[in-house]
PDB file of C-alpha atoms in Angstrom:
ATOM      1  CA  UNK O   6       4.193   6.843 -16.526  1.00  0.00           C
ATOM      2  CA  UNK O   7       1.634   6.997 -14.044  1.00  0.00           C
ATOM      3  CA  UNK O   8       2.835   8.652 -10.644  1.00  0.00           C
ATOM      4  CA  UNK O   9       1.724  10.157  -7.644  1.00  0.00           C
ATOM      5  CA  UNK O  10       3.290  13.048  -5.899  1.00  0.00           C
ATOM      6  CA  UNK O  11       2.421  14.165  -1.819  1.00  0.00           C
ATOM      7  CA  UNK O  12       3.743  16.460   0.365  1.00  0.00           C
ATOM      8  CA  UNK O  13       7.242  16.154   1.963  1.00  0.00           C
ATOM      9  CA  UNK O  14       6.978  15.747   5.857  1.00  0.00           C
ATOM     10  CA  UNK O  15       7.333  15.681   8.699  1.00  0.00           C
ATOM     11  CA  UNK O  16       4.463  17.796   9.411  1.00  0.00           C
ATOM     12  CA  UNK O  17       4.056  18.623  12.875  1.00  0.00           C
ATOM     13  CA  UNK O  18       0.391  20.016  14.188  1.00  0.00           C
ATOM     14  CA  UNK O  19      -1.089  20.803  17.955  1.00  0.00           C
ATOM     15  CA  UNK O  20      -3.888  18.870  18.550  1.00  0.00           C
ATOM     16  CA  UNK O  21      -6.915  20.731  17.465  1.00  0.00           C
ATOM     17  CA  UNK O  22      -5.322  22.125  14.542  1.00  0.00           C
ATOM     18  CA  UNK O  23      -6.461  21.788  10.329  1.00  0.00           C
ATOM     19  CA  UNK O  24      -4.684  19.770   8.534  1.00  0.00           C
ATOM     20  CA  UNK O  25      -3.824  19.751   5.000  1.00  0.00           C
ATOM     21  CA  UNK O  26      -1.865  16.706   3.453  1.00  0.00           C
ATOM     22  CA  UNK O  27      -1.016  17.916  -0.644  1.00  0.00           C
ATOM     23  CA  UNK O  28      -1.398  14.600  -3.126  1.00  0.00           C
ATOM     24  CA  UNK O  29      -1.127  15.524  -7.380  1.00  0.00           C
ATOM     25  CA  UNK O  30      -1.300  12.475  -9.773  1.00  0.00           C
ATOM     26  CA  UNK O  31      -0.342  12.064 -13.054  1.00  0.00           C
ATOM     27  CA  UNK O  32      -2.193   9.384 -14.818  1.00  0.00           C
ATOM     28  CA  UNK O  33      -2.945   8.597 -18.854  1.00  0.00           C
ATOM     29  CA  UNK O  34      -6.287   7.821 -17.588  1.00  0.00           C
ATOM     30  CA  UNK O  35      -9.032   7.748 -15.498  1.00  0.00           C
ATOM     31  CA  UNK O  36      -7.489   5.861 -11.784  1.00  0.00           C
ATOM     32  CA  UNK O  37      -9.295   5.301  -8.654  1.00  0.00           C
ATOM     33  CA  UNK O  38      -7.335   7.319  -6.117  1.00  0.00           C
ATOM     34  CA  UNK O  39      -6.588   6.379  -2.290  1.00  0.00           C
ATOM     35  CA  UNK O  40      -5.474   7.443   1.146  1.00  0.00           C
ATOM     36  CA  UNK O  41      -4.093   5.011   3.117  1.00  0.00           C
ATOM     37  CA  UNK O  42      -2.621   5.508   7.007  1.00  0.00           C
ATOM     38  CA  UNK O  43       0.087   3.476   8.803  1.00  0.00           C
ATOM     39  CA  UNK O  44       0.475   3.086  12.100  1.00  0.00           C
ATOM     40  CA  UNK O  45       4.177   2.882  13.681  1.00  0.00           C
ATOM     41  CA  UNK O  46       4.567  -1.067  13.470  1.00  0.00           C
ATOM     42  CA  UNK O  47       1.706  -1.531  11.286  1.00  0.00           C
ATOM     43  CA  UNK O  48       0.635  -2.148   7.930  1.00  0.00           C
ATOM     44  CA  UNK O  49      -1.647  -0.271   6.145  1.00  0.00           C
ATOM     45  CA  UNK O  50      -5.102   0.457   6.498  1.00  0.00           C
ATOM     46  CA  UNK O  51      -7.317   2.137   3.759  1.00  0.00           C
ATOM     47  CA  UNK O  52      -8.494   5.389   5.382  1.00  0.00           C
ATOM     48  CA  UNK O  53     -10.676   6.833   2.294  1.00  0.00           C
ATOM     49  CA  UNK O  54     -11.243   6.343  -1.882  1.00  0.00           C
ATOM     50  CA  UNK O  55     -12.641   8.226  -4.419  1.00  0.00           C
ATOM     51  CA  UNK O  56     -13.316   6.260  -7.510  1.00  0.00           C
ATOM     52  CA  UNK O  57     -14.412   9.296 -10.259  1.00  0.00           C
ATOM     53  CA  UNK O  58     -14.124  12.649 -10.706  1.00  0.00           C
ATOM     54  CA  UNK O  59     -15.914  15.160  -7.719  1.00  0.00           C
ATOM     55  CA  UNK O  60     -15.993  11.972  -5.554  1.00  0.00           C
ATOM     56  CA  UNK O  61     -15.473  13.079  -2.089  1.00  0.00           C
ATOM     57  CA  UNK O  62     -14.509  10.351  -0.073  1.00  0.00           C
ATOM     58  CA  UNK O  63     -14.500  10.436   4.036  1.00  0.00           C
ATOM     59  CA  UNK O  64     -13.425   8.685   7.247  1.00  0.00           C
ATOM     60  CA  UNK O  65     -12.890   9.589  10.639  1.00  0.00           C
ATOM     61  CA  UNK O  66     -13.098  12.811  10.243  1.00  0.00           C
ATOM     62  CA  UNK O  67     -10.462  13.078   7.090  1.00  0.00           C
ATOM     63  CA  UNK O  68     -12.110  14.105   3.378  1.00  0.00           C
ATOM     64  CA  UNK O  69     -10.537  14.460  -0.032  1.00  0.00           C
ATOM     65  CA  UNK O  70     -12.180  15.423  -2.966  1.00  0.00           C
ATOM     66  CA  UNK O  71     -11.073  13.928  -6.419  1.00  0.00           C
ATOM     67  CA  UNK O  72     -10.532  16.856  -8.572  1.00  0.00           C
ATOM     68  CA  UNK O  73      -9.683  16.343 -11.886  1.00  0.00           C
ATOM     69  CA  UNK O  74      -8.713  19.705 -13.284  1.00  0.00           C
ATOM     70  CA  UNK O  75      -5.981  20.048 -11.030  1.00  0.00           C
ATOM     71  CA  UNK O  76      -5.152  16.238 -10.734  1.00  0.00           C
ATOM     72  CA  UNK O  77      -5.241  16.232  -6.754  1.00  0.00           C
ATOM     73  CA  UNK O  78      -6.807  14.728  -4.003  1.00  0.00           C
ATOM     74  CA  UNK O  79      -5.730  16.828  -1.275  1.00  0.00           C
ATOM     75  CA  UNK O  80      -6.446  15.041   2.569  1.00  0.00           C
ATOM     76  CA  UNK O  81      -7.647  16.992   5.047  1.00  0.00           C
ATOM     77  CA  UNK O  82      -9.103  17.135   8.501  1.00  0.00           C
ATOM     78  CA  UNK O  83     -10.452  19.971  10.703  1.00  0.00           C
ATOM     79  CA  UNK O  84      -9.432  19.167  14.025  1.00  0.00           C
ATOM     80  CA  UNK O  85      -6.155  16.420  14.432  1.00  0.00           C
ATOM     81  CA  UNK O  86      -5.935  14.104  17.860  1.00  0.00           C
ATOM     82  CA  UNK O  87      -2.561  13.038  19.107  1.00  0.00           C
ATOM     83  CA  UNK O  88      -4.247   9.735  17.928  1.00  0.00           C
ATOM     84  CA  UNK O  89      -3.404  10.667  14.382  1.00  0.00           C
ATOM     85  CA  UNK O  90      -0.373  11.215  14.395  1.00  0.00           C
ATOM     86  CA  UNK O  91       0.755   8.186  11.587  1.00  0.00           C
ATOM     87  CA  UNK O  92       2.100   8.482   7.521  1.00  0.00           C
ATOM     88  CA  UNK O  93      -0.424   9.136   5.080  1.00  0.00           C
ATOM     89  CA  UNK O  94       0.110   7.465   1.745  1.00  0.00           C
ATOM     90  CA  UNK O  95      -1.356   9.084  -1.415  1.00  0.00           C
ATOM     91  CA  UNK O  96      -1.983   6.171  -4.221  1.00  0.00           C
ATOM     92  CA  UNK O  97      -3.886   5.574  -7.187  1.00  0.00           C
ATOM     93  CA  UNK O  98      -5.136   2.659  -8.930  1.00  0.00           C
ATOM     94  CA  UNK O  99      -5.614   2.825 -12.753  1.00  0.00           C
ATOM     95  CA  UNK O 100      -8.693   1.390 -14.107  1.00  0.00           C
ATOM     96  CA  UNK O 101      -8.777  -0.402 -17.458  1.00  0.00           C
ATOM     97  CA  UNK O 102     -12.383  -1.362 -18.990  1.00  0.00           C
ATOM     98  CA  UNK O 103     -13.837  -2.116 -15.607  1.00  0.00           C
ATOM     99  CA  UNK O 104     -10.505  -3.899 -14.360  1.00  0.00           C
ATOM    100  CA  UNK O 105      -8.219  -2.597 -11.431  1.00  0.00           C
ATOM    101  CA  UNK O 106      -4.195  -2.263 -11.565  1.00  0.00           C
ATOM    102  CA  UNK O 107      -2.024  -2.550  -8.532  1.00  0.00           C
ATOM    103  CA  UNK O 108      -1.504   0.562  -6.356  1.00  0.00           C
ATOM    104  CA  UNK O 109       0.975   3.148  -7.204  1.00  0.00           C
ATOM    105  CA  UNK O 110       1.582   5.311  -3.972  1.00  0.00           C
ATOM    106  CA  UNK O 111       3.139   8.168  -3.189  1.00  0.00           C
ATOM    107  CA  UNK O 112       6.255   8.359  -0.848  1.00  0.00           C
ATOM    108  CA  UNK O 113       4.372   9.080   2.466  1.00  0.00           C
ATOM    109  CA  UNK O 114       4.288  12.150   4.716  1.00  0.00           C
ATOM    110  CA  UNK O 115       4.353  11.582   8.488  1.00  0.00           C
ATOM    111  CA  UNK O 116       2.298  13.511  10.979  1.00  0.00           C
ATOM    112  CA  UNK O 117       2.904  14.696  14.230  1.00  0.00           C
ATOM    113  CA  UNK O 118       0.566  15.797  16.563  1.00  0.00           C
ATOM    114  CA  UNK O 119       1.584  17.191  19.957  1.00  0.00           C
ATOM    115  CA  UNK O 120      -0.748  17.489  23.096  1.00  0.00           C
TER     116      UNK O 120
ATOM    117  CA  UNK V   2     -12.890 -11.969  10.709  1.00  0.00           C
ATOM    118  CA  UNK V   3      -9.159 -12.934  10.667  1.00  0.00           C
ATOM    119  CA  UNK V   4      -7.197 -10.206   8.741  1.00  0.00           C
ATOM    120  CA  UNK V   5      -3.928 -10.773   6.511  1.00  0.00           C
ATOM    121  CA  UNK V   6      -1.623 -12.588   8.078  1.00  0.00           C
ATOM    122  CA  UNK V   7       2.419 -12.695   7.479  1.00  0.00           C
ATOM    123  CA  UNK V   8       5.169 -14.753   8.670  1.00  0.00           C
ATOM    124  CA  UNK V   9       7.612 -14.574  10.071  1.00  0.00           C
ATOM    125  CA  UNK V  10       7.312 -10.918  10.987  1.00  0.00           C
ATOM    126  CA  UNK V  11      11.168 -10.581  11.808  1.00  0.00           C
ATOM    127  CA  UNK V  12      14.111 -12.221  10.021  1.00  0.00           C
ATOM    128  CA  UNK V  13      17.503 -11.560   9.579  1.00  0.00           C
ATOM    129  CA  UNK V  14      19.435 -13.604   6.206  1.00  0.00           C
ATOM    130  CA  UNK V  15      22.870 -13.664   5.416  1.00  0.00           C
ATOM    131  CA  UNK V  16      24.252 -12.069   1.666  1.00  0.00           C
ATOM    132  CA  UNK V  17      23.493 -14.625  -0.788  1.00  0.00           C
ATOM    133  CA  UNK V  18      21.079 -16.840   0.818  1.00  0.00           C
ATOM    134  CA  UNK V  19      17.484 -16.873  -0.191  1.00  0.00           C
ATOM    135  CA  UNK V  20      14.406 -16.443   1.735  1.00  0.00           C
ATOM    136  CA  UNK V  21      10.289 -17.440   1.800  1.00  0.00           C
ATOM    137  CA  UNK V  22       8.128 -15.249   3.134  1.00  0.00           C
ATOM    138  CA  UNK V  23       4.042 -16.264   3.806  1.00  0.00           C
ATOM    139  CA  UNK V  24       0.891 -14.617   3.626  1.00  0.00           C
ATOM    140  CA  UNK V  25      -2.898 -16.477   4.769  1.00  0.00           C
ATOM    141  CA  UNK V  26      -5.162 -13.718   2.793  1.00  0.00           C
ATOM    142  CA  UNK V  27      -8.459 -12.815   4.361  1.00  0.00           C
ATOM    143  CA  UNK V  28     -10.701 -15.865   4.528  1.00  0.00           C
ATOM    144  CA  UNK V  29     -12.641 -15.744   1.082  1.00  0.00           C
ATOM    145  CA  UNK V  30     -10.424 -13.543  -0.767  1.00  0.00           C
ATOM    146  CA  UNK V  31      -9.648 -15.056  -4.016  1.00  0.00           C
ATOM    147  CA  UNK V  32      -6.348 -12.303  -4.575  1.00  0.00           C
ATOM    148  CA  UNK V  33      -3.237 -11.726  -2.803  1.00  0.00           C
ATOM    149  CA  UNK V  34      -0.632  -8.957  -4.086  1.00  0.00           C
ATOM    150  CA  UNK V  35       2.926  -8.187  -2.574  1.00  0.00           C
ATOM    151  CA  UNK V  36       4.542  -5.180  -1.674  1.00  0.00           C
ATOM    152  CA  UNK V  37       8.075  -4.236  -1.183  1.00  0.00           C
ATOM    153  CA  UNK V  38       8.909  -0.481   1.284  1.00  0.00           C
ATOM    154  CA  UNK V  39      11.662   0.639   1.583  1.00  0.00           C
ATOM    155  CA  UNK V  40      13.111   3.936   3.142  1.00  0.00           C
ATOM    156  CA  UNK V  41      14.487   4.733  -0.673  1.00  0.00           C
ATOM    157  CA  UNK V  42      12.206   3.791  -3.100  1.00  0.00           C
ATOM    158  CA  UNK V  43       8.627   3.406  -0.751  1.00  0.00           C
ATOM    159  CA  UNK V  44       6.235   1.419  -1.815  1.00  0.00           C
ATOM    160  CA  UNK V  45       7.057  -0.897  -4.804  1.00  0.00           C
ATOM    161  CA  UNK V  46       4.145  -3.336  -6.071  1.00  0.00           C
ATOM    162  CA  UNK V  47       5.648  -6.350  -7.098  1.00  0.00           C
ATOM    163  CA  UNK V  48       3.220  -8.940  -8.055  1.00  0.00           C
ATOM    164  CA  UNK V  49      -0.471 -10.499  -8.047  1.00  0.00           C
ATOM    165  CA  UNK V  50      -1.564 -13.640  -7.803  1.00  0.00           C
ATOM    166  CA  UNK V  51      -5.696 -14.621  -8.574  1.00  0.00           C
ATOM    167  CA  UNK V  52      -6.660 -18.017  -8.642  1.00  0.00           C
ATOM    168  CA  UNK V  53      -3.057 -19.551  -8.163  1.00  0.00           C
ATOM    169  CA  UNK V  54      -2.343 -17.262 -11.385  1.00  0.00           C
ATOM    170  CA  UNK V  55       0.105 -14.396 -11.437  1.00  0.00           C
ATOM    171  CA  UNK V  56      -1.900 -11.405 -12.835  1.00  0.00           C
ATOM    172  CA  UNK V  57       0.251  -8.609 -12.885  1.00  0.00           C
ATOM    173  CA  UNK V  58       3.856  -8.299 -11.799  1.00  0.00           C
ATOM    174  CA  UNK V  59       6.184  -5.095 -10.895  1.00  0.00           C
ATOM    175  CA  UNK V  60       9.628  -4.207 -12.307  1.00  0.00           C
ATOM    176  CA  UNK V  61      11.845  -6.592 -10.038  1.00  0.00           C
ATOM    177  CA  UNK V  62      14.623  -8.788 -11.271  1.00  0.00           C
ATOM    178  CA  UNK V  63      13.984 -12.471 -11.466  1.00  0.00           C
ATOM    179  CA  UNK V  64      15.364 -13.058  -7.931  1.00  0.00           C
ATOM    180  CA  UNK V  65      11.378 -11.969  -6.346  1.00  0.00           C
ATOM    181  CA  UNK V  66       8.964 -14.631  -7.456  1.00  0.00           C
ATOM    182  CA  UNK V  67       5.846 -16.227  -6.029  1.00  0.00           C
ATOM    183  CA  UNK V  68       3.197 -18.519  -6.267  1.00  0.00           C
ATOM    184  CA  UNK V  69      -0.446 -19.104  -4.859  1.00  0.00           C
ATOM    185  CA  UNK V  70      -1.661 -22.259  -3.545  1.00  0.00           C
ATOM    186  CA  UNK V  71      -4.855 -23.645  -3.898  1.00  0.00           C
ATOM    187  CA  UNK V  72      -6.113 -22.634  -0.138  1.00  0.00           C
ATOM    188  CA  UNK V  73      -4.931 -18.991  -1.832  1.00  0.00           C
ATOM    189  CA  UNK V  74      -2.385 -18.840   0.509  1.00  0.00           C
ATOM    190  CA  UNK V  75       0.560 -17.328  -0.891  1.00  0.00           C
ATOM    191  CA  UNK V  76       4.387 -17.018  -0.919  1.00  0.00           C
ATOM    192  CA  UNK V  77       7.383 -15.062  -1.673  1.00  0.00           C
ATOM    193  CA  UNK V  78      10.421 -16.227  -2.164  1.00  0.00           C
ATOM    194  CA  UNK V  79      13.901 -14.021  -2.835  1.00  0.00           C
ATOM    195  CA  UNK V  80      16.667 -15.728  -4.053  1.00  0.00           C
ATOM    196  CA  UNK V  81      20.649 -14.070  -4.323  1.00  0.00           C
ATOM    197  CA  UNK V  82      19.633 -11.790  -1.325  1.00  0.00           C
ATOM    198  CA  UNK V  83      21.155  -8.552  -1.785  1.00  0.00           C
ATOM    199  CA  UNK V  84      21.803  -5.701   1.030  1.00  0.00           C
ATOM    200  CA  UNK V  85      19.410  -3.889  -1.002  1.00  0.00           C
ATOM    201  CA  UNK V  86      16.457  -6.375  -0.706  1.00  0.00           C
ATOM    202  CA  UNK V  87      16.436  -4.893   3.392  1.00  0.00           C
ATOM    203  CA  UNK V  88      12.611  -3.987   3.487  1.00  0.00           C
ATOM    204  CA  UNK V  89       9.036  -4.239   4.787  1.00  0.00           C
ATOM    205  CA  UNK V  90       7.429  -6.744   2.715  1.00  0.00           C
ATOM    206  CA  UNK V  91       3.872  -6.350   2.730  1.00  0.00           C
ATOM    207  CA  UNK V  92       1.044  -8.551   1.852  1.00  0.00           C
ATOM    208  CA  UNK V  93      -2.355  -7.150   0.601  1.00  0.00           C
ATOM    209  CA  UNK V  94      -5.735  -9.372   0.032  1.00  0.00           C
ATOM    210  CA  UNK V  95      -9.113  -8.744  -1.897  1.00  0.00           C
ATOM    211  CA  UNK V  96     -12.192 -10.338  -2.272  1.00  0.00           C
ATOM    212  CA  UNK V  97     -12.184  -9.764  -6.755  1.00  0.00           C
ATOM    213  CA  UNK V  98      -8.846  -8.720  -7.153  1.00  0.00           C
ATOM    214  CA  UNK V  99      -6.855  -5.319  -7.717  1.00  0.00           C
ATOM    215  CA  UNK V 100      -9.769  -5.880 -10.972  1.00  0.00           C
ATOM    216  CA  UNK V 101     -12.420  -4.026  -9.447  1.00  0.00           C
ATOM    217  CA  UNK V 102     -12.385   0.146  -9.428  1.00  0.00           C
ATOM    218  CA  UNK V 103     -11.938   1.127  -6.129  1.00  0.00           C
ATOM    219  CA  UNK V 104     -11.780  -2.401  -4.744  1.00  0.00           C
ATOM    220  CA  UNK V 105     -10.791  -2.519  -0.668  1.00  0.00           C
ATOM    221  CA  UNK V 106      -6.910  -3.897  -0.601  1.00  0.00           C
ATOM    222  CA  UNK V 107      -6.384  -5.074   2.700  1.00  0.00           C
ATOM    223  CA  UNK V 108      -2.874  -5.124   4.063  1.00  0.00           C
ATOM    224  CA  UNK V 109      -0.870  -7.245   6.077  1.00  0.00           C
ATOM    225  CA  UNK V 110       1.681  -5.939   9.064  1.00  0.00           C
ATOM    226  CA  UNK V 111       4.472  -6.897   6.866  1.00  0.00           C
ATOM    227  CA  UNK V 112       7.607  -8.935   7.534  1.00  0.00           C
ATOM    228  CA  UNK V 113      10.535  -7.028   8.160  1.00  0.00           C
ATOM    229  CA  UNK V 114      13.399  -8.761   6.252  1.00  0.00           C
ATOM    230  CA  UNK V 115      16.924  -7.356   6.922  1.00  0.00           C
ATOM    231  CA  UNK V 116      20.060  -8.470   5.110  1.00  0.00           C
ATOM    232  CA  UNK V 117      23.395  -8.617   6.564  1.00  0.00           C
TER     233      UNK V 117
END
C-alpha cells in the first residue's frame, strides 16, 4: 500500500546549523506530498506542499523538492533557530481524478536545537 | 478567523466506558476528518465527514464512529474503550474536502484521551 518513510530521530542541531530531515514514499500513483510541524502541546500546522513532480515547496526558511525518480521529498533548512526545534511529519495525500484522499504520514522525527 | 476547535482537551475514562469527543471546524469549511496518534502506531486517519456524509473511513473496528451535524460540527464517539484507544485525537478541517490536490488540512490541538 501506499506509505511514507522519514528519518528516525531525535536529531539534535546547534543553532545555525543545516538541516536535513530524509522523507521516501511509496505510492501506486501520483500523491500530493506534505510537511507538517508540531509544536510540544500542539496540533499540527502545515509547514510546506508540493503537489507534482519538481514542485519545490517553501516556508520559513524550510524547502523540499518533490522528486519523483527517487520518491523523496527531503526537508531542509540552512540555518535552524532554537525556535524550531518541533517533529516534522512527512505525509502524502493520493490524488484520484482530481479528488484528494486522507493523509498518510510518516512516523515523525523530532528536532532539537541547542543555543 | 477562529481555528479548529476540540473539546474537551483532557479526559481520563474508565475500561469499558465510552466516550464523545467534539470538533467546531473552521468557520466555512464544509469537511472535517479525524485523526488518531499514538506513540505506537502515529498518525492513523480514521474518518471524513463532507456535508454530514462520511466520505472515507480508516481501518478501525466498529467501536470509532462519527457523525456531522448540519452546522458541520462534528463528533467522535468510542465505544468499549480499550487501554489501547490512549491517544491524541486530532481534528482536521477544509474548505472542499481532503478532494482537492494539495488542499490546506487544518488541524486541531487534539484531545488527549487516556484510558485507565
Amino acid at each position: 500500500g501506499n506509505s511514507v518513510t522519514q528519518m528516525e530521530g531525535p536529531v539534535t542541531l546547534s543553532e545555525e546549523a543545516f538541516l536535513t530531515i530524509n522523507c521516501t514514499y511509496t505510492a501506486t500513483g501520483y500523491p500530493s506530498l506534505f510537511w507538517y510541524v508540531q509544536y510540544p502541546g500542539e496540533g499540527l500546522q502545515l509547514l510546506l506542499k508540493a503537489t507534482k513532480a519538481d514542485d519545490k515547496g517553501s516556508n520559513k526558511g524550510f524547502e523540499a523538492t518533490y522528486r519523483k525518480e527517487t520518491t523523496s521529498f527531503h526537508l531542509e533548512k540552512g540555518s535552524v533557530q532554537v525556535s524550531d526545534s518541533a517533529v516534522y511529519f512527512c505525509a502524502l495525500a493520493m490524488n484520484y481524478g482530481g479528488s484528494q484522499g486522507n493523509l498518510i504520514f510518516g512516523k515523525g522525527t523530532k528536532l532539537s536545537v541547542k543555543p | 478567523k477562529a481555528g479548529v476547535t476540540q473539546t474537551p482537551r483532557y479526559l481520563i475514562k474508565t475500561r469499558g466506558q465510552q466516550v464523545t469527543l467534539s470538533c467546531s471546524p473552521i468557520s466555512g469549511h464544509r469537511s472535517v476528518s479525524w485523526y488518531q496518534q499514538t506513540p505506537g502506531q502515529g498518525l492513523q486517519f480514521l474518518f471524513e465527514y463532507f456535508s454530514e456524509t462520511q466520505r472515507n473511513k480508516g481501518n478501525f473496528p466498529g467501536r470509532f464512529s462519527g457523525r456531522q451535524f448540519s452546522n458541520s460540527r462534528s463528533e467522535m464517539n468510542v465505544s468499549t474503550l480499550e487501554l489501547g484507544d490512549s491517544a491524541l485525537y486530532l481534528c482536521a478541517s477544509s474548505s472542499e474536502g481532503q478532494g482537492m490536490p494539495g488542499n490546506t488540512i487544518y488541524f486541531g490541538e487534539g484531545s488527549w484521551l487516556t484510558v485507565v
